[in-house]
């Protein structure tokens, strides 16, 4: 068996481009309590705790680093009414998260950015809170 690639595009691009089979979403709902094509181990209850600790509210500007298809950033934006920028090097993840925020009616509070946490394309003080789950940048 060959070792997993360290290139996020090689690892995740196809996965994020494919729409998840109903059975996978069902499994995700059962295990994590989410339906974002989440790609980690963070549960909805843990995301709730993160959002509460960050004191997110309407007007807060949240950055989600390594957001994949948008979890937990989009979930937190919906739950707390804040705006969110999701950032991931994988373009298909950014597309998936943009589709999801449109579907959820929060597209006007969401910006999907393709980039790396190691070289952030933002000015200082652009965000009030940063979240990253199951990602090491
Ligand atoms: C295990 S997935 C978790 C995705 C998402 N947070 C979730 O819970 O579904 C890790 C993510 O980190 C992203 N990633 C890898 N290197 C990164 C970097 N340098 N900066 C930002 N994101 C990165 C990958 O593309 C991948 O989407």
mmCIF file of N, CA and C and ligand atoms in Angstrom:
data_model
loop_
_atom_site.group_PDB
_atom_site.id
_atom_site.type_symbol
_atom_site.label_atom_id
_atom_site.label_comp_id
_atom_site.label_asym_id
_atom_site.label_seq_id
_atom_site.Cartn_x
_atom_site.Cartn_y
_atom_site.Cartn_z
ATOM 1 N N UNK A 1 0.841 -1.190 0.000
ATOM 2 C CA UNK A 1 0.000 0.000 0.000
ATOM 3 C C UNK A 1 0.883 1.249 0.000
ATOM 4 N N UNK A 2 0.627 2.193 -0.904
ATOM 5 C CA UNK A 2 1.466 3.398 -0.948
ATOM 6 C C UNK A 2 1.012 4.385 0.125
ATOM 7 N N UNK A 3 1.967 5.141 0.688
ATOM 8 C CA UNK A 3 1.597 6.090 1.743
ATOM 9 C C UNK A 3 0.725 7.214 1.181
ATOM 10 N N UNK A 4 -0.150 7.780 2.030
ATOM 11 C CA UNK A 4 -1.028 8.862 1.571
ATOM 12 C C UNK A 4 -0.187 10.079 1.186
ATOM 13 N N UNK A 5 -0.597 10.763 0.116
ATOM 14 C CA UNK A 5 0.122 11.949 -0.340
ATOM 15 C C UNK A 5 -0.052 13.088 0.661
ATOM 16 N N UNK A 6 0.963 13.948 0.753
ATOM 17 C CA UNK A 6 0.844 15.129 1.603
ATOM 18 C C UNK A 6 0.264 16.312 0.844
ATOM 19 N N UNK A 7 0.064 16.146 -0.456
ATOM 20 C CA UNK A 7 -0.494 17.229 -1.266
ATOM 21 C C UNK A 7 -2.014 17.221 -1.095
ATOM 22 N N UNK A 8 -2.578 18.281 -0.481
ATOM 23 C CA UNK A 8 -4.022 18.263 -0.228
ATOM 24 C C UNK A 8 -4.834 18.117 -1.507
ATOM 25 N N UNK A 9 -4.319 18.648 -2.629
ATOM 26 C CA UNK A 9 -5.085 18.507 -3.872
ATOM 27 C C UNK A 9 -5.154 17.054 -4.309
ATOM 28 N N UNK A 10 -4.040 16.349 -4.162
ATOM 29 C CA UNK A 10 -4.062 14.926 -4.518
ATOM 30 C C UNK A 10 -4.975 14.146 -3.579
ATOM 31 N N UNK A 11 -4.941 14.515 -2.333
ATOM 32 C CA UNK A 11 -5.706 13.742 -1.339
ATOM 33 C C UNK A 11 -7.193 14.004 -1.408
ATOM 34 N N UNK A 12 -7.583 15.279 -1.623
ATOM 35 C CA UNK A 12 -8.987 15.629 -1.389
ATOM 36 C C UNK A 12 -9.771 16.096 -2.614
ATOM 37 N N UNK A 13 -9.078 16.422 -3.705
ATOM 38 C CA UNK A 13 -9.766 17.070 -4.827
ATOM 39 C C UNK A 13 -10.935 16.236 -5.366
ATOM 40 N N UNK A 14 -10.694 14.976 -5.657
ATOM 41 C CA UNK A 14 -11.766 14.136 -6.211
ATOM 42 C C UNK A 14 -12.895 13.942 -5.202
ATOM 43 N N UNK A 15 -12.484 13.775 -3.949
ATOM 44 C CA UNK A 15 -13.490 13.533 -2.906
ATOM 45 C C UNK A 15 -14.454 14.726 -2.788
ATOM 46 N N UNK A 16 -13.896 15.945 -2.830
ATOM 47 C CA UNK A 16 -14.767 17.112 -2.681
ATOM 48 C C UNK A 16 -15.588 17.380 -3.937
ATOM 49 N N UNK A 17 -15.067 16.946 -5.093
ATOM 50 C CA UNK A 17 -15.773 17.198 -6.352
ATOM 51 C C UNK A 17 -17.005 16.307 -6.475
ATOM 52 N N UNK A 18 -16.942 15.126 -5.873
ATOM 53 C CA UNK A 18 -18.061 14.188 -5.993
ATOM 54 C C UNK A 18 -19.147 14.534 -4.993
ATOM 55 N N UNK A 19 -20.395 14.472 -5.438
ATOM 56 C CA UNK A 19 -21.453 14.671 -4.447
ATOM 57 C C UNK A 19 -21.598 13.358 -3.666
ATOM 58 N N UNK A 20 -21.789 13.515 -2.382
ATOM 59 C CA UNK A 20 -21.784 12.340 -1.510
ATOM 60 C C UNK A 20 -23.015 11.473 -1.749
ATOM 61 N N UNK A 21 -22.803 10.168 -1.731
ATOM 62 C CA UNK A 21 -23.922 9.240 -1.843
ATOM 63 C C UNK A 21 -24.803 9.393 -0.609
ATOM 64 N N UNK A 22 -26.075 9.129 -0.794
ATOM 65 C CA UNK A 22 -27.033 9.268 0.310
ATOM 66 C C UNK A 22 -26.585 8.462 1.527
ATOM 67 N N UNK A 23 -26.034 7.275 1.272
ATOM 68 C CA UNK A 23 -25.626 6.409 2.394
ATOM 69 C C UNK A 23 -24.491 7.055 3.194
ATOM 70 N N UNK A 24 -23.608 7.774 2.493
ATOM 71 C CA UNK A 24 -22.495 8.429 3.201
ATOM 72 C C UNK A 24 -22.992 9.575 4.073
ATOM 73 N N UNK A 25 -23.918 10.333 3.522
ATOM 74 C CA UNK A 25 -24.489 11.442 4.308
ATOM 75 C C UNK A 25 -25.229 10.888 5.529
ATOM 76 N N UNK A 26 -25.922 9.793 5.310
ATOM 77 C CA UNK A 26 -26.644 9.150 6.423
ATOM 78 C C UNK A 26 -25.652 8.733 7.518
ATOM 79 N N UNK A 27 -24.531 8.157 7.084
ATOM 80 C CA UNK A 27 -23.514 7.727 8.053
ATOM 81 C C UNK A 27 -22.922 8.926 8.774
ATOM 82 N N UNK A 28 -22.673 10.004 8.027
ATOM 83 C CA UNK A 28 -22.108 11.212 8.640
ATOM 84 C C UNK A 28 -23.083 11.789 9.678
ATOM 85 N N UNK A 29 -24.365 11.773 9.310
ATOM 86 C CA UNK A 29 -25.376 12.281 10.249
ATOM 87 C C UNK A 29 -25.390 11.459 11.526
ATOM 88 N N UNK A 30 -25.274 10.158 11.353
ATOM 89 C CA UNK A 30 -25.337 9.283 12.514
ATOM 90 C C UNK A 30 -24.091 9.434 13.393
ATOM 91 N N UNK A 31 -22.916 9.535 12.760
ATOM 92 C CA UNK A 31 -21.674 9.543 13.535
ATOM 93 C C UNK A 31 -21.338 10.944 14.058
ATOM 94 N N UNK A 32 -21.432 11.956 13.173
ATOM 95 C CA UNK A 32 -21.007 13.309 13.548
ATOM 96 C C UNK A 32 -22.184 14.249 13.816
ATOM 97 N N UNK A 33 -23.355 13.895 13.295
ATOM 98 C CA UNK A 33 -24.507 14.791 13.437
ATOM 99 C C UNK A 33 -24.495 15.902 12.408
ATOM 100 N N UNK A 34 -23.719 15.726 11.331
ATOM 101 C CA UNK A 34 -23.602 16.767 10.307
ATOM 102 C C UNK A 34 -23.907 16.191 8.929
ATOM 103 N N UNK A 35 -24.130 17.085 7.968
ATOM 104 C CA UNK A 35 -24.344 16.620 6.580
ATOM 105 C C UNK A 35 -23.603 17.533 5.606
ATOM 106 N N UNK A 36 -22.361 17.863 5.946
ATOM 107 C CA UNK A 36 -21.551 18.784 5.123
ATOM 108 C C UNK A 36 -20.498 18.058 4.292
ATOM 109 N N UNK A 37 -20.597 16.752 4.150
ATOM 110 C CA UNK A 37 -19.482 15.973 3.589
ATOM 111 C C UNK A 37 -18.227 16.241 4.411
ATOM 112 N N UNK A 38 -18.426 16.283 5.721
ATOM 113 C CA UNK A 38 -17.306 16.550 6.623
ATOM 114 C C UNK A 38 -16.271 15.459 6.457
ATOM 115 N N UNK A 39 -15.033 15.871 6.658
ATOM 116 C CA UNK A 39 -13.918 15.006 6.312
ATOM 117 C C UNK A 39 -12.989 14.850 7.509
ATOM 118 N N UNK A 40 -13.565 14.906 8.707
ATOM 119 C CA UNK A 40 -12.743 14.800 9.904
ATOM 120 C C UNK A 40 -13.496 14.070 10.993
ATOM 121 N N UNK A 41 -13.186 14.436 12.224
ATOM 122 C CA UNK A 41 -13.742 13.727 13.377
ATOM 123 C C UNK A 41 -14.570 14.636 14.283
ATOM 124 N N UNK A 42 -14.661 15.895 13.921
ATOM 125 C CA UNK A 42 -15.333 16.862 14.789
ATOM 126 C C UNK A 42 -16.846 16.733 14.657
ATOM 127 N N UNK A 43 -17.498 16.586 15.794
ATOM 128 C CA UNK A 43 -18.949 16.402 15.779
ATOM 129 C C UNK A 43 -19.665 17.747 15.809
ATOM 130 N N UNK A 44 -20.931 17.671 15.511
ATOM 131 C CA UNK A 44 -21.762 18.876 15.576
ATOM 132 C C UNK A 44 -21.761 19.446 17.004
ATOM 133 N N UNK A 45 -21.830 18.570 18.002
ATOM 134 C CA UNK A 45 -21.837 19.042 19.397
ATOM 135 C C UNK A 45 -20.530 19.768 19.718
ATOM 136 N N UNK A 46 -19.429 19.261 19.204
ATOM 137 C CA UNK A 46 -18.140 19.939 19.434
ATOM 138 C C UNK A 46 -18.096 21.288 18.712
ATOM 139 N N UNK A 47 -18.655 21.319 17.503
ATOM 140 C CA UNK A 47 -18.716 22.591 16.773
ATOM 141 C C UNK A 47 -19.573 23.602 17.546
ATOM 142 N N UNK A 48 -20.659 23.120 18.146
ATOM 143 C CA UNK A 48 -21.505 24.009 18.950
ATOM 144 C C UNK A 48 -20.685 24.619 20.088
ATOM 145 N N UNK A 49 -19.872 23.775 20.726
ATOM 146 C CA UNK A 49 -19.065 24.263 21.843
ATOM 147 C C UNK A 49 -18.035 25.299 21.360
ATOM 148 N N UNK A 50 -17.432 25.024 20.212
ATOM 149 C CA UNK A 50 -16.455 25.972 19.651
ATOM 150 C C UNK A 50 -17.135 27.321 19.374
ATOM 151 N N UNK A 51 -18.299 27.260 18.730
ATOM 152 C CA UNK A 51 -19.005 28.501 18.388
ATOM 153 C C UNK A 51 -19.385 29.300 19.626
ATOM 154 N N UNK A 52 -19.809 28.579 20.667
ATOM 155 C CA UNK A 52 -20.201 29.264 21.910
ATOM 156 C C UNK A 52 -18.979 29.882 22.586
ATOM 157 N N UNK A 53 -17.878 29.135 22.604
ATOM 158 C CA UNK A 53 -16.660 29.667 23.239
ATOM 159 C C UNK A 53 -16.116 30.876 22.485
ATOM 160 N N UNK A 54 -16.281 30.883 21.170
ATOM 161 C CA UNK A 54 -15.809 32.020 20.376
ATOM 162 C C UNK A 54 -16.772 33.202 20.467
ATOM 163 N N UNK A 55 -17.926 32.954 21.084
ATOM 164 C CA UNK A 55 -18.932 34.000 21.254
ATOM 165 C C UNK A 55 -19.338 34.597 19.901
ATOM 166 N N UNK A 56 -19.564 33.716 18.937
ATOM 167 C CA UNK A 56 -19.952 34.186 17.602
ATOM 168 C C UNK A 56 -21.357 34.751 17.639
ATOM 169 N N UNK A 57 -21.559 35.788 16.879
ATOM 170 C CA UNK A 57 -22.876 36.414 16.805
ATOM 171 C C UNK A 57 -23.017 37.148 15.478
ATOM 172 N N UNK A 58 -24.184 37.679 15.220
ATOM 173 C CA UNK A 58 -24.390 38.456 14.005
ATOM 174 C C UNK A 58 -23.358 39.585 13.972
ATOM 175 N N UNK A 59 -22.682 39.738 12.867
ATOM 176 C CA UNK A 59 -21.656 40.780 12.756
ATOM 177 C C UNK A 59 -20.243 40.262 12.975
ATOM 178 N N UNK A 60 -20.111 39.097 13.652
ATOM 179 C CA UNK A 60 -18.769 38.508 13.830
ATOM 180 C C UNK A 60 -18.239 38.071 12.472
ATOM 181 N N UNK A 61 -16.914 38.181 12.318
ATOM 182 C CA UNK A 61 -16.261 37.755 11.065
ATOM 183 C C UNK A 61 -15.378 36.546 11.400
ATOM 184 N N UNK A 62 -15.813 35.404 10.909
ATOM 185 C CA UNK A 62 -15.149 34.139 11.226
ATOM 186 C C UNK A 62 -14.320 33.662 10.035
ATOM 187 N N UNK A 63 -13.132 33.146 10.320
ATOM 188 C CA UNK A 63 -12.305 32.488 9.304
ATOM 189 C C UNK A 63 -12.221 31.013 9.645
ATOM 190 N N UNK A 64 -12.554 30.155 8.683
ATOM 191 C CA UNK A 64 -12.413 28.698 8.852
ATOM 192 C C UNK A 64 -11.255 28.236 7.967
ATOM 193 N N UNK A 65 -10.174 27.800 8.609
ATOM 194 C CA UNK A 65 -8.971 27.363 7.896
ATOM 195 C C UNK A 65 -9.028 25.865 7.622
ATOM 196 N N UNK A 66 -8.785 25.472 6.395
ATOM 197 C CA UNK A 66 -8.833 24.047 6.058
ATOM 198 C C UNK A 66 -10.262 23.553 6.115
ATOM 199 N N UNK A 67 -11.137 24.282 5.434
ATOM 200 C CA UNK A 67 -12.581 24.093 5.591
ATOM 201 C C UNK A 67 -13.150 22.962 4.751
ATOM 202 N N UNK A 68 -12.373 22.394 3.840
ATOM 203 C CA UNK A 68 -12.914 21.312 3.018
ATOM 204 C C UNK A 68 -14.179 21.755 2.309
ATOM 205 N N UNK A 69 -15.273 21.046 2.546
ATOM 206 C CA UNK A 69 -16.560 21.403 1.931
ATOM 207 C C UNK A 69 -17.335 22.417 2.773
ATOM 208 N N UNK A 70 -16.712 22.912 3.827
ATOM 209 C CA UNK A 70 -17.358 24.010 4.548
ATOM 210 C C UNK A 70 -17.656 23.785 6.010
ATOM 211 N N UNK A 71 -17.254 22.631 6.536
ATOM 212 C CA UNK A 71 -17.515 22.384 7.956
ATOM 213 C C UNK A 71 -16.254 22.642 8.771
ATOM 214 N N UNK A 72 -16.371 23.368 9.893
ATOM 215 C CA UNK A 72 -17.609 23.801 10.540
ATOM 216 C C UNK A 72 -18.015 25.244 10.220
ATOM 217 N N UNK A 73 -17.239 25.935 9.374
ATOM 218 C CA UNK A 73 -17.490 27.363 9.179
ATOM 219 C C UNK A 73 -18.912 27.685 8.755
ATOM 220 N N UNK A 74 -19.398 26.951 7.748
ATOM 221 C CA UNK A 74 -20.741 27.264 7.258
ATOM 222 C C UNK A 74 -21.798 26.931 8.309
ATOM 223 N N UNK A 75 -21.577 25.857 9.000
ATOM 224 C CA UNK A 75 -22.517 25.481 10.064
ATOM 225 C C UNK A 75 -22.574 26.574 11.129
ATOM 226 N N UNK A 76 -21.403 27.065 11.524
ATOM 227 C CA UNK A 76 -21.353 28.096 12.571
ATOM 228 C C UNK A 76 -21.972 29.410 12.084
ATOM 229 N N UNK A 77 -21.754 29.731 10.804
ATOM 230 C CA UNK A 77 -22.345 30.960 10.266
ATOM 231 C C UNK A 77 -23.871 30.863 10.291
ATOM 232 N N UNK A 78 -24.364 29.678 9.996
ATOM 233 C CA UNK A 78 -25.820 29.499 10.014
ATOM 234 C C UNK A 78 -26.351 29.543 11.450
ATOM 235 N N UNK A 79 -25.648 28.912 12.338
ATOM 236 C CA UNK A 79 -26.134 28.812 13.725
ATOM 237 C C UNK A 79 -26.074 30.157 14.448
ATOM 238 N N UNK A 80 -25.014 30.938 14.178
ATOM 239 C CA UNK A 80 -24.798 32.160 14.953
ATOM 240 C C UNK A 80 -25.104 33.443 14.175
ATOM 241 N N UNK A 81 -25.348 33.326 12.885
ATOM 242 C CA UNK A 81 -25.668 34.522 12.101
ATOM 243 C C UNK A 81 -24.456 35.363 11.750
ATOM 244 N N UNK A 82 -23.254 34.798 11.912
ATOM 245 C CA UNK A 82 -22.038 35.567 11.598
ATOM 246 C C UNK A 82 -21.699 35.413 10.114
ATOM 247 N N UNK A 83 -20.706 36.174 9.670
ATOM 248 C CA UNK A 83 -20.184 35.952 8.320
ATOM 249 C C UNK A 83 -18.993 35.005 8.420
ATOM 250 N N UNK A 84 -18.684 34.339 7.309
ATOM 251 C CA UNK A 84 -17.579 33.377 7.345
ATOM 252 C C UNK A 84 -16.803 33.407 6.037
ATOM 253 N N UNK A 85 -15.495 33.337 6.192
ATOM 254 C CA UNK A 85 -14.613 33.093 5.054
ATOM 255 C C UNK A 85 -14.059 31.694 5.233
ATOM 256 N N UNK A 86 -14.271 30.844 4.233
ATOM 257 C CA UNK A 86 -13.699 29.499 4.293
ATOM 258 C C UNK A 86 -12.462 29.490 3.406
ATOM 259 N N UNK A 87 -11.407 28.854 3.890
ATOM 260 C CA UNK A 87 -10.164 28.812 3.121
ATOM 261 C C UNK A 87 -9.635 27.388 3.058
ATOM 262 N N UNK A 88 -9.311 26.962 1.848
ATOM 263 C CA UNK A 88 -8.755 25.615 1.653
ATOM 264 C C UNK A 88 -7.973 25.638 0.341
ATOM 265 N N UNK A 89 -6.862 24.885 0.262
ATOM 266 C CA UNK A 89 -6.103 24.859 -0.988
ATOM 267 C C UNK A 89 -6.785 24.095 -2.112
ATOM 268 N N UNK A 90 -7.829 23.338 -1.788
ATOM 269 C CA UNK A 90 -8.459 22.475 -2.788
ATOM 270 C C UNK A 90 -9.677 23.189 -3.399
ATOM 271 N N UNK A 91 -9.583 23.462 -4.698
ATOM 272 C CA UNK A 91 -10.616 24.262 -5.370
ATOM 273 C C UNK A 91 -11.986 23.593 -5.327
ATOM 274 N N UNK A 92 -12.013 22.263 -5.444
ATOM 275 C CA UNK A 92 -13.327 21.599 -5.447
ATOM 276 C C UNK A 92 -14.008 21.729 -4.083
ATOM 277 N N UNK A 93 -13.209 21.891 -3.024
ATOM 278 C CA UNK A 93 -13.784 22.136 -1.700
ATOM 279 C C UNK A 93 -14.416 23.522 -1.646
ATOM 280 N N UNK A 94 -13.715 24.501 -2.217
ATOM 281 C CA UNK A 94 -14.261 25.868 -2.248
ATOM 282 C C UNK A 94 -15.568 25.894 -3.038
ATOM 283 N N UNK A 95 -15.598 25.177 -4.169
ATOM 284 C CA UNK A 95 -16.831 25.144 -4.979
ATOM 285 C C UNK A 95 -17.964 24.484 -4.204
ATOM 286 N N UNK A 96 -17.643 23.387 -3.540
ATOM 287 C CA UNK A 96 -18.680 22.676 -2.777
ATOM 288 C C UNK A 96 -19.214 23.566 -1.659
ATOM 289 N N UNK A 97 -18.315 24.304 -1.001
ATOM 290 C CA UNK A 97 -18.789 25.140 0.107
ATOM 291 C C UNK A 97 -19.614 26.316 -0.421
ATOM 292 N N UNK A 98 -19.255 26.834 -1.605
ATOM 293 C CA UNK A 98 -20.055 27.926 -2.185
ATOM 294 C C UNK A 98 -21.452 27.436 -2.558
ATOM 295 N N UNK A 99 -21.507 26.223 -3.104
ATOM 296 C CA UNK A 99 -22.832 25.668 -3.438
ATOM 297 C C UNK A 99 -23.661 25.488 -2.173
ATOM 298 N N UNK A 100 -23.011 25.019 -1.118
ATOM 299 C CA UNK A 100 -23.749 24.758 0.121
ATOM 300 C C UNK A 100 -24.257 26.060 0.754
ATOM 301 N N UNK A 101 -23.427 27.089 0.761
ATOM 302 C CA UNK A 101 -23.891 28.336 1.394
ATOM 303 C C UNK A 101 -25.032 28.953 0.588
ATOM 304 N N UNK A 102 -24.974 28.803 -0.734
ATOM 305 C CA UNK A 102 -26.099 29.290 -1.553
ATOM 306 C C UNK A 102 -27.358 28.517 -1.215
ATOM 307 N N UNK A 103 -27.201 27.203 -1.137
ATOM 308 C CA UNK A 103 -28.359 26.341 -0.838
ATOM 309 C C UNK A 103 -28.964 26.695 0.518
ATOM 310 N N UNK A 104 -28.107 27.044 1.470
ATOM 311 C CA UNK A 104 -28.582 27.354 2.821
ATOM 312 C C UNK A 104 -29.045 28.809 2.967
ATOM 313 N N UNK A 105 -28.907 29.579 1.888
ATOM 314 C CA UNK A 105 -29.355 30.978 1.944
ATOM 315 C C UNK A 105 -28.430 31.887 2.727
ATOM 316 N N UNK A 106 -27.156 31.486 2.864
ATOM 317 C CA UNK A 106 -26.206 32.347 3.576
ATOM 318 C C UNK A 106 -25.040 32.751 2.667
ATOM 319 N N UNK A 107 -25.287 32.643 1.361
ATOM 320 C CA UNK A 107 -24.237 32.970 0.397
ATOM 321 C C UNK A 107 -23.752 34.408 0.522
ATOM 322 N N UNK A 108 -24.632 35.297 0.941
ATOM 323 C CA UNK A 108 -24.231 36.712 1.054
ATOM 324 C C UNK A 108 -23.337 36.957 2.269
ATOM 325 N N UNK A 109 -23.225 35.968 3.142
ATOM 326 C CA UNK A 109 -22.330 36.102 4.320
ATOM 327 C C UNK A 109 -21.123 35.174 4.206
ATOM 328 N N UNK A 110 -20.923 34.605 3.023
ATOM 329 C CA UNK A 110 -19.853 33.612 2.854
ATOM 330 C C UNK A 110 -18.929 33.974 1.690
ATOM 331 N N UNK A 111 -17.641 33.881 1.959
ATOM 332 C CA UNK A 111 -16.642 34.018 0.902
ATOM 333 C C UNK A 111 -15.781 32.766 0.920
ATOM 334 N N UNK A 112 -15.701 32.076 -0.226
ATOM 335 C CA UNK A 112 -14.880 30.866 -0.334
ATOM 336 C C UNK A 112 -13.554 31.245 -0.988
ATOM 337 N N UNK A 113 -12.460 31.005 -0.282
ATOM 338 C CA UNK A 113 -11.134 31.379 -0.776
ATOM 339 C C UNK A 113 -10.298 30.119 -0.965
ATOM 340 N N UNK A 114 -9.592 30.054 -2.082
ATOM 341 C CA UNK A 114 -8.640 28.966 -2.329
ATOM 342 C C UNK A 114 -7.270 29.465 -1.887
ATOM 343 N N UNK A 115 -6.688 28.842 -0.890
ATOM 344 C CA UNK A 115 -5.403 29.324 -0.390
ATOM 345 C C UNK A 115 -4.882 28.418 0.704
ATOM 346 N N UNK A 116 -3.750 28.839 1.266
ATOM 347 C CA UNK A 116 -3.093 28.040 2.299
ATOM 348 C C UNK A 116 -3.034 28.811 3.613
ATOM 349 N N UNK A 117 -3.224 28.057 4.692
ATOM 350 C CA UNK A 117 -3.083 28.664 6.018
ATOM 351 C C UNK A 117 -1.659 29.123 6.285
ATOM 352 N N UNK A 118 -0.709 28.633 5.497
ATOM 353 C CA UNK A 118 0.680 29.037 5.671
ATOM 354 C C UNK A 118 1.010 30.357 4.998
ATOM 355 N N UNK A 119 0.081 30.894 4.249
ATOM 356 C CA UNK A 119 0.343 32.137 3.508
ATOM 357 C C UNK A 119 -0.990 32.849 3.301
ATOM 358 N N UNK A 120 -1.510 33.395 4.374
ATOM 359 C CA UNK A 120 -2.887 33.910 4.343
ATOM 360 C C UNK A 120 -3.000 35.188 3.508
ATOM 361 N N UNK A 121 -3.984 35.230 2.612
ATOM 362 C CA UNK A 121 -4.137 36.400 1.741
ATOM 363 C C UNK A 121 -5.083 37.457 2.323
ATOM 364 N N UNK A 122 -4.929 37.740 3.622
ATOM 365 C CA UNK A 122 -5.839 38.694 4.262
ATOM 366 C C UNK A 122 -5.040 39.773 4.984
ATOM 367 N N UNK A 123 -5.652 40.947 5.122
ATOM 368 C CA UNK A 123 -5.001 42.000 5.903
ATOM 369 C C UNK A 123 -5.129 41.675 7.392
ATOM 370 N N UNK A 124 -4.340 42.316 8.190
ATOM 371 C CA UNK A 124 -4.408 42.099 9.638
ATOM 372 C C UNK A 124 -5.776 42.539 10.169
ATOM 373 N N UNK A 125 -6.224 41.895 11.198
ATOM 374 C CA UNK A 125 -7.477 42.235 11.879
ATOM 375 C C UNK A 125 -8.713 42.074 10.990
ATOM 376 N N UNK A 126 -8.592 41.228 9.970
ATOM 377 C CA UNK A 126 -9.736 41.027 9.069
ATOM 378 C C UNK A 126 -10.806 40.147 9.710
ATOM 379 N N UNK A 127 -10.448 39.445 10.798
ATOM 380 C CA UNK A 127 -11.395 38.496 11.407
ATOM 381 C C UNK A 127 -11.476 38.694 12.916
ATOM 382 N N UNK A 128 -12.620 38.310 13.449
ATOM 383 C CA UNK A 128 -12.796 38.346 14.906
ATOM 384 C C UNK A 128 -12.482 36.998 15.528
ATOM 385 N N UNK A 129 -12.578 35.936 14.729
ATOM 386 C CA UNK A 129 -12.367 34.587 15.266
ATOM 387 C C UNK A 129 -11.880 33.674 14.148
ATOM 388 N N UNK A 130 -11.080 32.705 14.553
ATOM 389 C CA UNK A 130 -10.559 31.715 13.600
ATOM 390 C C UNK A 130 -10.862 30.328 14.140
ATOM 391 N N UNK A 131 -11.299 29.463 13.243
ATOM 392 C CA UNK A 131 -11.529 28.069 13.630
ATOM 393 C C UNK A 131 -10.826 27.173 12.628
ATOM 394 N N UNK A 132 -10.315 26.059 13.108
ATOM 395 C CA UNK A 132 -9.843 25.028 12.181
ATOM 396 C C UNK A 132 -10.032 23.690 12.873
ATOM 397 N N UNK A 133 -10.633 22.765 12.172
ATOM 398 C CA UNK A 133 -10.842 21.451 12.774
ATOM 399 C C UNK A 133 -10.269 20.377 11.865
ATOM 400 N N UNK A 134 -9.547 19.466 12.485
ATOM 401 C CA UNK A 134 -8.970 18.315 11.790
ATOM 402 C C UNK A 134 -8.081 18.740 10.629
ATOM 403 N N UNK A 135 -7.288 19.753 10.877
ATOM 404 C CA UNK A 135 -6.356 20.217 9.845
ATOM 405 C C UNK A 135 -5.099 20.737 10.520
ATOM 406 N N UNK A 136 -3.964 20.418 9.925
ATOM 407 C CA UNK A 136 -2.692 20.981 10.391
ATOM 408 C C UNK A 136 -2.087 21.741 9.225
ATOM 409 N N UNK A 137 -1.926 23.039 9.373
ATOM 410 C CA UNK A 137 -1.383 23.871 8.288
ATOM 411 C C UNK A 137 0.105 24.102 8.529
HETATM 412 C C1 LIG B 1 -9.204 16.269 7.228
HETATM 413 S S1 LIG B 1 -9.704 17.613 6.161
HETATM 414 C C2 LIG B 1 -10.837 18.514 7.217
HETATM 415 C C3 LIG B 1 -11.753 19.399 6.409
HETATM 416 C C4 LIG B 1 -12.884 20.066 7.191
HETATM 417 N N1 LIG B 1 -12.394 20.958 8.230
HETATM 418 C C5 LIG B 1 -13.834 19.043 7.757
HETATM 419 O O1 LIG B 1 -13.881 18.871 8.986
HETATM 420 O O2 LIG B 1 -14.542 18.412 6.967
HETATM 421 C C6 LIG B 1 -8.248 18.661 6.178
HETATM 422 C C7 LIG B 1 -8.353 19.846 5.217
HETATM 423 O O3 LIG B 1 -7.198 20.668 5.396
HETATM 424 C C8 LIG B 1 -6.856 21.201 4.135
HETATM 425 N N2 LIG B 1 -5.465 21.678 4.142
HETATM 426 C C9 LIG B 1 -4.329 20.973 3.951
HETATM 427 N N3 LIG B 1 -3.256 21.782 3.988
HETATM 428 C C10 LIG B 1 -3.734 23.032 4.220
HETATM 429 C C11 LIG B 1 -3.113 24.310 4.351
HETATM 430 N N4 LIG B 1 -1.800 24.468 4.250
HETATM 431 N N5 LIG B 1 -3.904 25.383 4.583
HETATM 432 C C12 LIG B 1 -5.256 25.245 4.688
HETATM 433 N N6 LIG B 1 -5.894 24.060 4.564
HETATM 434 C C13 LIG B 1 -5.135 22.962 4.340
HETATM 435 C C14 LIG B 1 -7.110 20.040 3.186
HETATM 436 O O4 LIG B 1 -7.225 20.450 1.834
HETATM 437 C C15 LIG B 1 -8.393 19.464 3.750
HETATM 438 O O5 LIG B 1 -9.542 20.029 3.144
#
